[in-house]
Coordinates of C-alpha atoms in Angstrom, one line a residue:
M1 CA 103.8 92.7 102.7
A2 CA 105.6 96.0 103.7
L3 CA 102.2 97.2 107.4
L4 CA 102.9 99.8 109.9
T5 CA 101.5 100.0 112.9
I6 CA 98.5 103.0 113.9
Q7 CA 101.6 103.9 115.9
N8 CA 104.3 103.8 113.3
Y9 CA 101.2 105.1 110.8
N10 CA 100.9 108.1 113.4
D11 CA 104.2 108.6 113.3
A12 CA 105.4 108.0 110.3
I13 CA 102.9 110.9 109.0
A14 CA 104.7 113.2 111.8
N15 CA 108.0 112.9 110.2
W16 CA 107.2 113.8 107.4
N17 CA 105.5 117.0 108.8
L18 CA 109.2 117.7 109.6
A19 CA 110.0 117.2 106.8
K20 CA 108.0 118.8 104.6
S21 CA 109.2 122.1 106.4
D22 CA 113.3 121.9 105.0
Y23 CA 114.5 121.2 102.2
T24 CA 117.3 119.4 103.1
A25 CA 115.3 116.9 104.1
L26 CA 113.2 116.2 101.2
Q27 CA 116.7 116.4 98.8
V28 CA 117.5 113.4 101.6
L29 CA 114.3 111.7 101.1
I30 CA 113.3 112.2 97.3
S31 CA 114.8 111.9 94.1
P32 CA 112.4 113.2 91.1
Q33 CA 113.1 109.2 89.5
K34 CA 112.6 107.1 92.1
V35 CA 109.0 104.9 92.4
F36 CA 106.4 104.3 94.3
K37 CA 105.1 99.7 93.3
L38 CA 102.5 98.6 94.6
F39 CA 101.0 94.7 94.4
P40 CA 97.1 93.4 93.8
E41 CA 96.9 91.8 97.1
Q42 CA 98.1 94.8 98.3
I43 CA 95.2 96.8 97.3
Q44 CA 92.5 93.7 97.3
W45 CA 93.5 94.9 101.7
L46 CA 92.1 98.0 100.4
D47 CA 89.2 98.5 98.4
N48 CA 88.1 95.6 101.2
E49 CA 88.9 97.5 104.5
N50 CA 87.5 100.9 102.5
E51 CA 83.9 102.2 103.4
A52 CA 84.5 105.5 101.9
G53 CA 83.1 106.1 98.1
A54 CA 84.2 106.7 94.8
Y55 CA 87.6 108.1 96.4
F56 CA 90.6 105.6 98.1
R57 CA 93.3 107.3 100.2
V58 CA 97.1 107.0 99.4
D59 CA 98.9 108.7 102.9
I60 CA 102.8 109.9 102.5
G61 CA 105.1 109.3 105.5
V62 CA 108.6 108.6 106.5
W63 CA 109.7 105.3 107.6
N64 CA 112.7 104.1 108.2
N65 CA 114.3 107.6 107.3
E66 CA 112.8 106.9 103.6
L67 CA 109.2 108.2 102.2
I68 CA 107.0 105.9 101.8
M69 CA 103.1 105.7 101.1
I70 CA 100.6 104.4 103.1
L71 CA 97.3 102.8 102.1
A72 CA 94.6 104.3 104.3
P73 CA 90.7 102.9 104.3
R74 CA 88.3 105.1 104.8
T75 CA 85.4 105.2 107.2
A76 CA 82.1 106.1 105.7
T77 CA 82.2 109.8 107.0
G78 CA 85.8 110.1 105.3
D79 CA 88.0 109.3 108.5
V80 CA 91.0 107.2 108.4
K81 CA 89.3 103.8 109.9
V82 CA 91.9 103.2 112.9
L83 CA 93.6 99.7 111.7
R84 CA 95.7 97.5 113.8
N85 CA 97.9 97.3 110.8
Y86 CA 97.8 99.2 107.7
E87 CA 99.6 98.1 104.6
Y88 CA 102.8 100.9 102.1
T89 CA 105.0 100.8 100.1
T90 CA 109.2 102.8 100.2
L91 CA 109.9 105.5 96.8
A92 CA 112.6 103.4 95.1
D93 CA 114.3 103.7 91.9
L94 CA 112.8 101.0 89.1
E95 CA 114.1 97.5 88.5
N96 CA 112.5 97.6 84.4
D97 CA 112.3 99.4 82.0
L98 CA 108.0 101.5 81.9
Q99 CA 105.8 99.7 78.7
L100 CA 102.6 103.2 78.9
T101 CA 100.3 101.6 76.8
Q102 CA 96.8 103.2 74.8
T103 CA 94.6 101.4 73.2
K104 CA 91.9 103.3 70.4
T105 CA 88.3 102.0 69.1
Y106 CA 90.0 98.6 70.0
T107 CA 91.9 98.8 66.5
L108 CA 94.8 102.4 66.8
T109 CA 97.4 101.6 69.5
S110 CA 100.4 103.6 70.9
N111 CA 103.2 102.8 73.2
Y112 CA 106.1 104.5 75.0
T113 CA 108.7 102.8 76.8
L114 CA 110.1 104.8 80.1
S115 CA 113.4 104.1 80.7
K116 CA 113.5 102.9 85.1
D117 CA 115.3 106.9 85.1
L118 CA 111.9 107.7 83.4
K119 CA 112.9 109.1 80.7
K120 CA 110.9 108.7 77.2
S121 CA 113.6 106.5 75.1
E122 CA 111.2 105.5 72.5
N123 CA 107.2 105.4 71.4
D124 CA 106.4 103.2 67.9
T125 CA 103.6 105.5 66.7
D126 CA 103.0 109.1 66.3
V127 CA 98.5 108.8 66.8
N128 CA 97.3 108.9 70.5
F129 CA 94.5 109.5 72.0
P130 CA 92.4 109.2 74.9
I131 CA 89.8 107.3 75.2
L132 CA 87.3 110.1 76.6
D133 CA 84.5 107.9 78.3
Q134 CA 87.7 105.8 80.6
P135 CA 88.9 107.5 83.8
V136 CA 92.3 106.8 81.8
T137 CA 94.9 109.2 80.8
G138 CA 96.7 109.4 77.5
Q139 CA 99.4 108.2 77.1
Q140 CA 101.6 111.5 76.0
V141 CA 100.2 114.1 78.8
A142 CA 101.1 111.2 80.4
V143 CA 105.1 111.2 80.2
I144 CA 105.0 115.2 80.1
E145 CA 103.8 114.6 83.3
I146 CA 106.4 112.1 85.1
E147 CA 109.0 114.0 83.2
S148 CA 108.1 117.8 84.3
W149 CA 108.4 116.0 87.5
R150 CA 111.4 114.4 86.9
E151 CA 112.5 118.3 85.8
S152 CA 110.6 120.5 88.0
G153 CA 109.6 118.5 90.8
M154 CA 113.2 119.7 93.0
D155 CA 112.8 123.4 92.5
W156 CA 109.2 122.5 92.9
L157 CA 109.8 121.9 96.8
Y158 CA 112.3 124.1 97.1
L159 CA 110.1 127.0 95.9
E160 CA 107.1 125.6 98.0
C161 CA 109.4 125.7 101.3
S162 CA 110.9 128.7 100.7
E163 CA 108.0 130.4 99.7
F164 CA 105.1 128.9 102.0
N165 CA 107.4 126.6 105.0
G166 CA 105.8 123.2 102.3
A167 CA 102.2 124.2 103.9
R168 CA 101.3 123.4 100.6
I169 CA 103.7 120.7 99.9
F170 CA 101.3 117.0 99.3
Q171 CA 100.1 115.1 102.8
S172 CA 97.7 112.4 101.3
F173 CA 96.2 111.9 97.1
F174 CA 92.7 110.9 97.0
V175 CA 92.4 108.3 94.4
P176 CA 89.7 107.1 92.1
K177 CA 88.8 103.5 92.8
A178 CA 89.0 103.2 88.9
D179 CA 93.0 104.1 89.4
L180 CA 93.7 101.0 90.9
L181 CA 90.8 98.1 90.5
Q182 CA 91.4 98.8 86.6
N183 CA 93.5 95.5 85.1
Q184 CA 93.9 95.0 89.2
E185 CA 92.7 91.5 88.2
D186 CA 95.4 90.9 85.7
A187 CA 98.2 92.9 86.7
S188 CA 101.3 91.7 88.4
S189 CA 102.0 94.9 90.1
I190 CA 100.8 98.5 89.7
V191 CA 103.9 101.2 89.5
C192 CA 102.9 104.4 91.0
A193 CA 104.9 107.2 89.4
F194 CA 104.7 111.6 90.1
G195 CA 104.0 114.4 87.8
L196 CA 103.7 117.7 88.1
K197 CA 100.6 119.1 86.2
P198 CA 98.8 122.7 85.4
S199 CA 96.0 123.2 87.3
P200 CA 93.0 125.6 85.6
V201 CA 91.6 126.3 89.1
Y202 CA 94.6 127.0 90.9
Q203 CA 96.6 128.6 89.2
R204 CA 99.1 126.5 89.8
L205 CA 101.3 123.3 89.1
L206 CA 99.9 120.4 91.3
P207 CA 102.0 117.8 91.6
T208 CA 99.6 114.3 90.8
L209 CA 99.9 109.9 91.0
I210 CA 100.7 108.2 88.3
F211 CA 99.0 105.3 87.8
I212 CA 101.5 102.4 85.5
S213 CA 100.1 98.3 85.0
C214 CA 102.7 96.6 84.8
F215 CA 102.0 92.7 83.6
D216 CA 104.4 89.6 83.3
S217 CA 102.0 88.2 80.2
A218 CA 103.1 89.1 76.6
S219 CA 99.1 88.8 75.5
L220 CA 98.6 91.1 78.6
V221 CA 100.9 93.4 77.4
N222 CA 100.2 93.7 74.2
V223 CA 96.4 95.5 75.1
T224 CA 93.2 94.1 73.6
T225 CA 89.1 95.1 73.7
K226 CA 89.4 94.0 77.3
I227 CA 92.4 96.6 78.4
P228 CA 92.0 100.1 76.6
S229 CA 95.4 101.4 78.5
N230 CA 97.4 100.9 81.6
T231 CA 97.6 104.6 82.7
Y232 CA 95.5 106.2 85.1
D233 CA 95.8 109.4 86.4
W234 CA 93.0 111.5 87.8
S235 CA 94.9 112.2 91.7
R236 CA 93.9 114.2 93.7
P237 CA 96.8 116.1 96.0
A238 CA 95.6 117.1 99.2
P239 CA 96.2 120.2 100.2
P240 CA 94.7 121.8 98.1
F241 CA 91.9 119.3 97.9
N242 CA 90.4 117.6 100.9
V243 CA 86.7 115.2 101.8
S244 CA 84.1 118.3 100.5
T245 CA 85.8 117.9 97.0
L246 CA 85.2 115.1 96.1
S247 CA 81.9 114.1 94.3
Y248 CA 81.0 110.6 95.8

């Protein structure tokens, strides 16, 4: 697995802070159709090392001239733990199409497929309702948010660079543990895509991370009562969120 030393970690964060104010640099680092990919053993490592409450933290950095997502375990007080090594993953192209699946009341299933360049290609039903008592996002909403980033993500970054010198561009994301731990035992990997979603509180579009569990087994792709959804989206970007705004 990809590892950073504590010095590498600090350098990657510093590199991203420099790049955020330079739109030309962002154009090199970010392609809207690219995603991060995590593996169950990385998520298990994060869970084992993390001491904080309901939220994990992931940091965005730049390493070897590539955008990376760093798994940043936190102490019980919310600070990033000082460790010998940190797991990370690199923003890269999708290797395969993605299927977004959700089951309602264990009987009604709707499927969307996202192509490797994050275009919606097909769905097999018009009925799609989120499960209200689960930390999941309806597939229609997830697709809209991913498409919004794909179509407008670079415009959003340009606006943030030109008007705010990159100060409001995400440095970290706080991710509910349920997003990463759900389906972890059965998933072969978890794809993490950027999205853009409207925030009624901040009155502007905010980036989000959408986690999509991928399965090698066909029996798990067709979800059952065990897996009500393979798509999760409750991440909170920092800025504007910070530790004090999270409920533990």
